[in-house]
Tab-separated table of C-alpha atoms and ligand atoms in Angstrom:
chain	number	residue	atom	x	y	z
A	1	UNK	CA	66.567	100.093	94.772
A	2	UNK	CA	65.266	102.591	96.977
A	3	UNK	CA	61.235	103.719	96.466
A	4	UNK	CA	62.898	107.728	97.348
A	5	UNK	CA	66.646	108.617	96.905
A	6	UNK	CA	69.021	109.189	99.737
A	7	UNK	CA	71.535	111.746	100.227
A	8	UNK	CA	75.511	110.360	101.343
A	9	UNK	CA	76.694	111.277	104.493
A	10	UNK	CA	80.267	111.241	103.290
A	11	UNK	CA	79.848	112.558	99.543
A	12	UNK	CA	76.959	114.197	99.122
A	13	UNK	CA	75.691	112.028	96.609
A	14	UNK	CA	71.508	112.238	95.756
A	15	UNK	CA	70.508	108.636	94.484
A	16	UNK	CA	68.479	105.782	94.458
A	17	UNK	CA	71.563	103.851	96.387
A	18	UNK	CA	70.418	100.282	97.092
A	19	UNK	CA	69.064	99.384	100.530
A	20	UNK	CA	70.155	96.916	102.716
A	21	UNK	CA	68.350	95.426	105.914
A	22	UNK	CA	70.772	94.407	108.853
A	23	UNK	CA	69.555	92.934	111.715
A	24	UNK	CA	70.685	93.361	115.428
A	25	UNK	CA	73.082	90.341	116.228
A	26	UNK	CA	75.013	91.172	118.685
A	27	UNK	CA	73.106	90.372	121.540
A	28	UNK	CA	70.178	88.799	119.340
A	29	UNK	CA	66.896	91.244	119.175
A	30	UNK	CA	67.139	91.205	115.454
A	31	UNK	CA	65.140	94.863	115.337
A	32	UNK	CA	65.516	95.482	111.663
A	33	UNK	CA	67.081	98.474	110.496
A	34	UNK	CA	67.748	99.934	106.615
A	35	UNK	CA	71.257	101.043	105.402
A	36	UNK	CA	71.787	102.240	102.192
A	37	UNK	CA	75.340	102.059	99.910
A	38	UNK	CA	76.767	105.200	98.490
A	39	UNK	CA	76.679	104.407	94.409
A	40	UNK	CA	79.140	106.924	94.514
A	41	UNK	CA	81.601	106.791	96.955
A	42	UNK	CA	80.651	103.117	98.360
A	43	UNK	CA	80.013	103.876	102.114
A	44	UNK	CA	77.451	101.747	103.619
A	45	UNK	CA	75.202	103.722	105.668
A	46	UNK	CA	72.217	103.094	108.543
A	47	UNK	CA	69.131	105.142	106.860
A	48	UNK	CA	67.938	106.740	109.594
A	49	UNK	CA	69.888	107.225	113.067
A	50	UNK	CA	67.632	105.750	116.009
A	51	UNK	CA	67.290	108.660	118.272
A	52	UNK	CA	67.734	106.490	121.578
A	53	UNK	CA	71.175	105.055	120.444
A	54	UNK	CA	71.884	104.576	123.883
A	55	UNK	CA	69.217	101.682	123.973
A	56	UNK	CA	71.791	99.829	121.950
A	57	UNK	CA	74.703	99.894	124.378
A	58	UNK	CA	73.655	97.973	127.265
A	59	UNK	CA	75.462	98.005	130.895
A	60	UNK	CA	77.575	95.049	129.620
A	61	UNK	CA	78.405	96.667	126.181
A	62	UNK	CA	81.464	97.951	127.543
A	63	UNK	CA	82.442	94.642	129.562
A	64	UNK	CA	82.503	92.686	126.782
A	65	UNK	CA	86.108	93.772	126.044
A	66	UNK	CA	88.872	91.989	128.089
A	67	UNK	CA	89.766	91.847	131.459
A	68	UNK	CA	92.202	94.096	133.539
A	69	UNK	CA	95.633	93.326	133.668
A	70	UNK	CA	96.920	92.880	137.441
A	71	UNK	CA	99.131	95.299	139.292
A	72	UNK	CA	103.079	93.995	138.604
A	73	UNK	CA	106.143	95.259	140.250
A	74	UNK	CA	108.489	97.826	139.252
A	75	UNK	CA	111.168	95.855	138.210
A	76	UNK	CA	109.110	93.448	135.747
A	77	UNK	CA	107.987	96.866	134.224
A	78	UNK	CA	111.269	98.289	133.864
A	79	UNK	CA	112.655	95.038	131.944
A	80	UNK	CA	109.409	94.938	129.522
A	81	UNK	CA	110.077	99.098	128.971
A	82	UNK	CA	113.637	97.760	128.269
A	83	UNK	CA	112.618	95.314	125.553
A	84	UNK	CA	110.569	97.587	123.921
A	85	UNK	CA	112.773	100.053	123.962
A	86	UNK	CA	114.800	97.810	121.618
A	87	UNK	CA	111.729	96.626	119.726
A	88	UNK	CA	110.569	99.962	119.066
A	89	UNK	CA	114.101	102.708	118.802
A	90	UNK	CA	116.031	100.009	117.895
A	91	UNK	CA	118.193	101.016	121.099
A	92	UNK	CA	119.684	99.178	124.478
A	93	UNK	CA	120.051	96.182	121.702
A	94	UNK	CA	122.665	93.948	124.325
A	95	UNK	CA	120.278	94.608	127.233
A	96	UNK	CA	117.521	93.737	125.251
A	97	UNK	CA	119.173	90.632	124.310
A	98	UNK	CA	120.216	89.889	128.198
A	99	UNK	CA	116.412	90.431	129.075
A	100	UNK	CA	114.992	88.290	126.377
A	101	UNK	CA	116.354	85.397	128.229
A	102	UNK	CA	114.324	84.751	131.285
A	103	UNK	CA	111.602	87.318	129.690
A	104	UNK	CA	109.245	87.264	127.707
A	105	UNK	CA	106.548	89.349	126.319
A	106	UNK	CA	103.676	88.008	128.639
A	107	UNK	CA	100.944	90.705	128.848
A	108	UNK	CA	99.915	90.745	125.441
A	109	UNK	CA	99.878	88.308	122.712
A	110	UNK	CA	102.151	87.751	119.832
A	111	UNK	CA	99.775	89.129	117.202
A	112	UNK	CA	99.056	92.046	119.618
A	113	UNK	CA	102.493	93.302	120.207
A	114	UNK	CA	103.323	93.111	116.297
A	115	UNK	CA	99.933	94.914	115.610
A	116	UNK	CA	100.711	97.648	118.415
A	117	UNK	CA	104.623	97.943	117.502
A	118	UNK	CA	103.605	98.400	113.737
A	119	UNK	CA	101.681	101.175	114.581
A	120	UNK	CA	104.199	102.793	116.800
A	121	UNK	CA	106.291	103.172	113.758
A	122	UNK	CA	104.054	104.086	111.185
A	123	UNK	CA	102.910	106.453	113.343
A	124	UNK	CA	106.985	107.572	114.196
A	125	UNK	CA	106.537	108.196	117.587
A	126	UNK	CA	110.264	108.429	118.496
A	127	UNK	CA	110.046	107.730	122.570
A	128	UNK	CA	108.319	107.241	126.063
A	129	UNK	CA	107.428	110.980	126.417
A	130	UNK	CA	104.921	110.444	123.561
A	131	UNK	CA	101.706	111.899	123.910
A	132	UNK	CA	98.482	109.793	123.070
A	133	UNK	CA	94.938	109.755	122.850
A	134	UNK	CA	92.199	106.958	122.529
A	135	UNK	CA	88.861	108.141	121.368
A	136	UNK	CA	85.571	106.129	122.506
A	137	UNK	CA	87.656	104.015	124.455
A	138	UNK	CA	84.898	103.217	126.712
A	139	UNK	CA	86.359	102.684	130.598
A	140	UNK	CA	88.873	100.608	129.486
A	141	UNK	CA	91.270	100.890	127.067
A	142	UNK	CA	93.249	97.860	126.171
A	143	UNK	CA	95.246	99.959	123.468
A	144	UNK	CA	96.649	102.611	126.439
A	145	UNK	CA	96.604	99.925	128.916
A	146	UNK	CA	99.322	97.875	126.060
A	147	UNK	CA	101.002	100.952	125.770
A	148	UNK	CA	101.726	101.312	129.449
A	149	UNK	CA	102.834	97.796	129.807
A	150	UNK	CA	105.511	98.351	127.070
A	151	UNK	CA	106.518	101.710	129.367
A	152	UNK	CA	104.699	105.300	127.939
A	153	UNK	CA	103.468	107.218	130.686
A	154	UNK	CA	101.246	110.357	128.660
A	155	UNK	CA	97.926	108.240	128.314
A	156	UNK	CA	94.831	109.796	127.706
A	157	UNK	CA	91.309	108.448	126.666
A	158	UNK	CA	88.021	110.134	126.013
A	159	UNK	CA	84.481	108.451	126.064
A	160	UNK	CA	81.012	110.328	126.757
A	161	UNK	CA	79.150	107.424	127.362
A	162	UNK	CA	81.250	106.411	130.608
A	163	UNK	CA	79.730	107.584	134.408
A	164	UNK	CA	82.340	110.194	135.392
A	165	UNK	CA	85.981	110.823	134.457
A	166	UNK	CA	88.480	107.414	135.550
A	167	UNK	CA	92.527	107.394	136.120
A	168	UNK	CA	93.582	103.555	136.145
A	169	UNK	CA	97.156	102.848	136.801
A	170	UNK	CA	97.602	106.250	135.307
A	171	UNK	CA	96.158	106.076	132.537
A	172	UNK	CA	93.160	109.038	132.447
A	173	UNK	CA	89.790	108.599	131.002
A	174	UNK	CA	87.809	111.712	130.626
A	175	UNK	CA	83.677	111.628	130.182
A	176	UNK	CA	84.127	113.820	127.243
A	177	UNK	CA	82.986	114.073	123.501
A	178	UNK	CA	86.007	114.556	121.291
A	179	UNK	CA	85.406	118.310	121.256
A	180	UNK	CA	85.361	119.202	124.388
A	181	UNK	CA	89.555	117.806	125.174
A	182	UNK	CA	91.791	120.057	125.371
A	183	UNK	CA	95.710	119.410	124.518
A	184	UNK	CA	97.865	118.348	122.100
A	185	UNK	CA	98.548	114.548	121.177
A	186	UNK	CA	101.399	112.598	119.131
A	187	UNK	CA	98.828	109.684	118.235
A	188	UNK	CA	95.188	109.824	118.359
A	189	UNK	CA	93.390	106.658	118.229
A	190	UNK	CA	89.889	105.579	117.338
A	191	UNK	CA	89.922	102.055	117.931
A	192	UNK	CA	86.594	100.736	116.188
A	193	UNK	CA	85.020	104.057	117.342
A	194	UNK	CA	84.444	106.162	114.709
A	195	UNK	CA	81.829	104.127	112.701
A	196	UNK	CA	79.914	104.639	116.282
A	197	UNK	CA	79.718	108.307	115.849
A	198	UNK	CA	76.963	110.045	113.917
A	199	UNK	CA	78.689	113.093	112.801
A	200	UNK	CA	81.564	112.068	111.406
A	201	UNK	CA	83.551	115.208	109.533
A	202	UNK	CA	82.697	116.931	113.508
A	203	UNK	CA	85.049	114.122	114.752
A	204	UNK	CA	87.850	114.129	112.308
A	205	UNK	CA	88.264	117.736	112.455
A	206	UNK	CA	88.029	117.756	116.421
A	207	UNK	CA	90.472	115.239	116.467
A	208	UNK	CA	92.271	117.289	113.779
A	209	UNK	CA	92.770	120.034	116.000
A	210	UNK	CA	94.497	118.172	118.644
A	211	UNK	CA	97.080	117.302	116.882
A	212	UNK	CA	100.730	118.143	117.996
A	213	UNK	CA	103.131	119.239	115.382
A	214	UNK	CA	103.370	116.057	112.695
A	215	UNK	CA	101.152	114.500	114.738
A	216	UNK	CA	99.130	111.154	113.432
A	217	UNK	CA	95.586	110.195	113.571
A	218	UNK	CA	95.056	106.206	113.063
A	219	UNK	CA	91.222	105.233	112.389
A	220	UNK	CA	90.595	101.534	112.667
A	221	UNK	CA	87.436	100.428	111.154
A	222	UNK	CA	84.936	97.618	109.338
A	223	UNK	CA	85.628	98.335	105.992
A	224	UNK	CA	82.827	97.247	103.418
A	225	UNK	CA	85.099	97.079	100.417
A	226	UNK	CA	86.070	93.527	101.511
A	227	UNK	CA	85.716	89.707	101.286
A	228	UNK	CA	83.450	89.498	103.845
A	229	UNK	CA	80.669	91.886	102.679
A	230	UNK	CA	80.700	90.275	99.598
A	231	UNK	CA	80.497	86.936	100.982
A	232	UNK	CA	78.213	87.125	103.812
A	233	UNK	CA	76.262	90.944	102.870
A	234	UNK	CA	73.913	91.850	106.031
A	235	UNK	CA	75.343	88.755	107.794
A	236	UNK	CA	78.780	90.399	107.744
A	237	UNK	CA	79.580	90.713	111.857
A	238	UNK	CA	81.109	93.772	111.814
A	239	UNK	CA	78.176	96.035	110.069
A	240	UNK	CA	76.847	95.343	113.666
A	241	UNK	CA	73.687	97.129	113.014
A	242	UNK	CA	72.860	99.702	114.433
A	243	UNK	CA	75.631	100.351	116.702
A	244	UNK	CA	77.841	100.843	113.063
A	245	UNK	CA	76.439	103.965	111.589
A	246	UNK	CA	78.939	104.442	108.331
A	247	UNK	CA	81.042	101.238	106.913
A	248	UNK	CA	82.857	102.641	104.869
A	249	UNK	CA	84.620	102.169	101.744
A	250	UNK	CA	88.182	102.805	101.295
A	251	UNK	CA	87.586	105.384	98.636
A	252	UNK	CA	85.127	106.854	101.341
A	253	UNK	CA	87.111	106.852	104.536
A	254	UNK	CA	89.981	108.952	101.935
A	255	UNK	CA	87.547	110.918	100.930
A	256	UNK	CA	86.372	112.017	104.505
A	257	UNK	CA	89.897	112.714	105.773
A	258	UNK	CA	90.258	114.883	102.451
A	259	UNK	CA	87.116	116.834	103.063
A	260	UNK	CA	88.711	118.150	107.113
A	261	UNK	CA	92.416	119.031	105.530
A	262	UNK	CA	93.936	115.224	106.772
A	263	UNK	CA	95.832	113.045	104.075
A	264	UNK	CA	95.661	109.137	104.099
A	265	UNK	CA	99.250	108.307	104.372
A	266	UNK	CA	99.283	104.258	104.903
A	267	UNK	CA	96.681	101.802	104.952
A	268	UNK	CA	97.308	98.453	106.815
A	269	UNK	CA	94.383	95.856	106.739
A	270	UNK	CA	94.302	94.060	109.774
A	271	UNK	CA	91.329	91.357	109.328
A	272	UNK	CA	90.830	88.420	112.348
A	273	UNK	CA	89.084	84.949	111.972
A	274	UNK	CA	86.142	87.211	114.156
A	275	UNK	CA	85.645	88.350	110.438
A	276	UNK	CA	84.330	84.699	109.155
A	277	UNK	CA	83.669	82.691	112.485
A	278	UNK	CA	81.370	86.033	113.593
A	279	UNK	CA	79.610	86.424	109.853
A	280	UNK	CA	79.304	82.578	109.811
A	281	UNK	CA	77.372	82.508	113.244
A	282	UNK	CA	75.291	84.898	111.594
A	283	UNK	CA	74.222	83.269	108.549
A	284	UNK	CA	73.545	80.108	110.853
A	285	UNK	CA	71.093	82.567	113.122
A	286	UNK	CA	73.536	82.450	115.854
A	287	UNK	CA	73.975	86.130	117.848
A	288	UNK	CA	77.273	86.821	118.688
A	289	UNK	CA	76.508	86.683	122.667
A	290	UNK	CA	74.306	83.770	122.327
A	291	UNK	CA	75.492	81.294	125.090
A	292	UNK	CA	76.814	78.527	122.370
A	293	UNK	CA	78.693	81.383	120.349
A	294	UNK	CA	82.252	80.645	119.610
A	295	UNK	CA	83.127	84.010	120.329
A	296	UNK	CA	81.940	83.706	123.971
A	297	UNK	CA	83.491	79.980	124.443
A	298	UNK	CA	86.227	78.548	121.825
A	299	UNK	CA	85.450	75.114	123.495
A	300	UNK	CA	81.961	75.085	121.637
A	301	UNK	CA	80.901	72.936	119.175
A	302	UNK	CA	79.065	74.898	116.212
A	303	UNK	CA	82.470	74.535	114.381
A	304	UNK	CA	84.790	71.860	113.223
A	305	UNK	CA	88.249	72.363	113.758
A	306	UNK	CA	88.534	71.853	109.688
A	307	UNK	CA	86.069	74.961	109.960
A	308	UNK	CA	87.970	76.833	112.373
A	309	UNK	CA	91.383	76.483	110.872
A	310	UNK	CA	89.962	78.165	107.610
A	311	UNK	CA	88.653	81.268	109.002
A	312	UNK	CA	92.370	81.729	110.423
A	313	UNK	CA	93.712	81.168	107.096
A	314	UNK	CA	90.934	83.370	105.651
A	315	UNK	CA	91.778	86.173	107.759
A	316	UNK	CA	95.474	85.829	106.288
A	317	UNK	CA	94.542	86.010	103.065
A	318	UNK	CA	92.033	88.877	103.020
A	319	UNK	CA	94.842	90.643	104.533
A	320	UNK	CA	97.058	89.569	101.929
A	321	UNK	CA	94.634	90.465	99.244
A	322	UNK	CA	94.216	93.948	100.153
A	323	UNK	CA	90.127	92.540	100.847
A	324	UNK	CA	90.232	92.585	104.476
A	325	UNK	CA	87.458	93.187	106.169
A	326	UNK	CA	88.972	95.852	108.862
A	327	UNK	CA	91.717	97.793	108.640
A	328	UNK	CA	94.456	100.493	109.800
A	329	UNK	CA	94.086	104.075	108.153
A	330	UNK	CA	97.089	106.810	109.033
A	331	UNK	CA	96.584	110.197	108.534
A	332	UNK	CA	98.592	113.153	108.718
A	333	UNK	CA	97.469	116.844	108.133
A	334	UNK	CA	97.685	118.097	104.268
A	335	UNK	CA	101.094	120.318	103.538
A	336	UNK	CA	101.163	121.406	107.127
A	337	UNK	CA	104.515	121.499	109.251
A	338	UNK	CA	101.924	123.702	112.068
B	1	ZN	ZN1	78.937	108.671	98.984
């Protein structure tokens, strides 16, 4: 317990909420810093917000995140936009069929191209004219850059922490915060960005207001009401302190959509063996960018294969369980047609 209460970021709540002490394990400086969990609500939350946050996102922050996908021709594009087109509006079925023969889905992996389809539809965007936004995308944006392989031209991402404004095979990345954009989107995005952002009611209603008529926001985040927190506690990889300023709970993340008019319309966890390899390293002292880190180099040998197959299977079954230790949140806005 706490020697003073704390006050919730998400609820409100005054309490002596427990503390917790995570450590900084990403790239290995393990600088303490104290969270706190909402008794009320269940967020986990950093104490205090280090006023040079910046210090914690290196030059190679953003470069950790895969490579560029090479230039293809137009014709290879126009074949994947054709299978998608199948895959996603269920139309051009014979073509698709045709296609499938001598291509395949090569840009993106199988896992990837369910995860990205899935949303697609729970989101109901109903063709290539769609409108979308990524928010804290950073310079690159594997999520647009997927969604221009499969053939949707409106890309947009936002990100204040690049060097100047970027346009990448079309795809346009503004150096802006969320409420400076201007426009109107069919699916806004935060990747893994919103537990990143200090205020966090400013950036659902910002990204509130760009909605276009029945327009979806999709918030993918660590979620602490999961396996993996209760498993592995500070060690858990993705509280990622102090880059990960709220974990929340799903009763939280509800909450905070109810608080800027947005309801929680489908939840879809969407855990990966990151979850257990990542916490694992962790518990063993290993940072996640330490040179022998699986993460960095599958080839290494701080895990047995035995080892290895189980935090696959693990992943499956958090996600199974409804514990997962990330997940999918859709929401709409509340009993408006705008
Ligand atoms: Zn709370």
């Amino acid at each position: 317990m706490s020697s003073s209460p704390n006050i919730c970021g998400i609820c409100n709540t005054e309490d002596y909420h427990p503390i917790y002490v995570g450590y900084e394990m990403m790239f290995g400086t393990r600088e303490e810093f104290e969270y706190f969990q909402c008794t009320s609500c269940g967020c986990l939350q950093i104490r205090h917000i280090p006023n040079d946050l910046g210090r914690f996102y290196p030059p190679n922050y953003y470069s950790l995140s895969i490579s560029r996908d090479k230039k293809r021709s137009k014709l290879f594009d126009y074949l994947i936009k054709q299978r998608f087109r199948n895959a996603l509006f269920n139309q051009g079925y014979k073509l698709n069929k045709i296609i499938s023969k001598f291509i395949e889905m090569p840009y993106l992996c199988v896992d990837q191209v369910l995860l990205v389809t899935t949303i697609l539809k729970q989101a109901e965007i109903k063709d290539f004219d769609a409108k979308f936004l990524d928010i804290g995308c950073g310079s690159w944006s594997t999520w647009l850059e997927s969604l221009r392989i499969m053939g949707f031209h409106n890309l947009y991402g936002a990100d204040p922490f690049i060097k100047s404004d970027l346009n990448e095979h079309g795809i346009i990345i503004y150096k802006k915060e969320i409420s400076d954009i201007e426009g109107k989107f069919d699916l806004i995005t935060m990747h893994h960005s919103l537990e990143h952002i200090p205020n966090q009611r400013n950036a659902l209603i910002s990204a509130s207001n760009l909605l276009a008529p029945d327009g979806v926001i999709l918030v993918r985040i660590p979620i602490v009401s999961s396996y993996v927190w209760e498993q592995y506690g500070t060690n858990w990889v993705e509280m990622d302190a102090p880059r990960h300023l709220y974990l929340h709970s799903r009763e939280s993340i509800e909450l905070l959509g109810k608080q800027v008019g947005l309801e929680l319309y489908k939840y879809i966890p969407d855990s990966l063996d990151l979850e257990f390899y990542g916490s694992e390293q962790y518990s063993r002292n290993i940072p996640l960018t330490a040179p022998n880190s699986y993460w960095l180099n599958f080839d290494n040998q701080i895990f047995t294969p035995e080892e290895i197959d189980n935090f696959k299977n693990m992943a499956k079954r958090v996600n199974k369980e409804n514990k997962a230790g990330r997940a999918c949140f859709f929401f709409k806005k509340k009993n408006k047609t705008n």
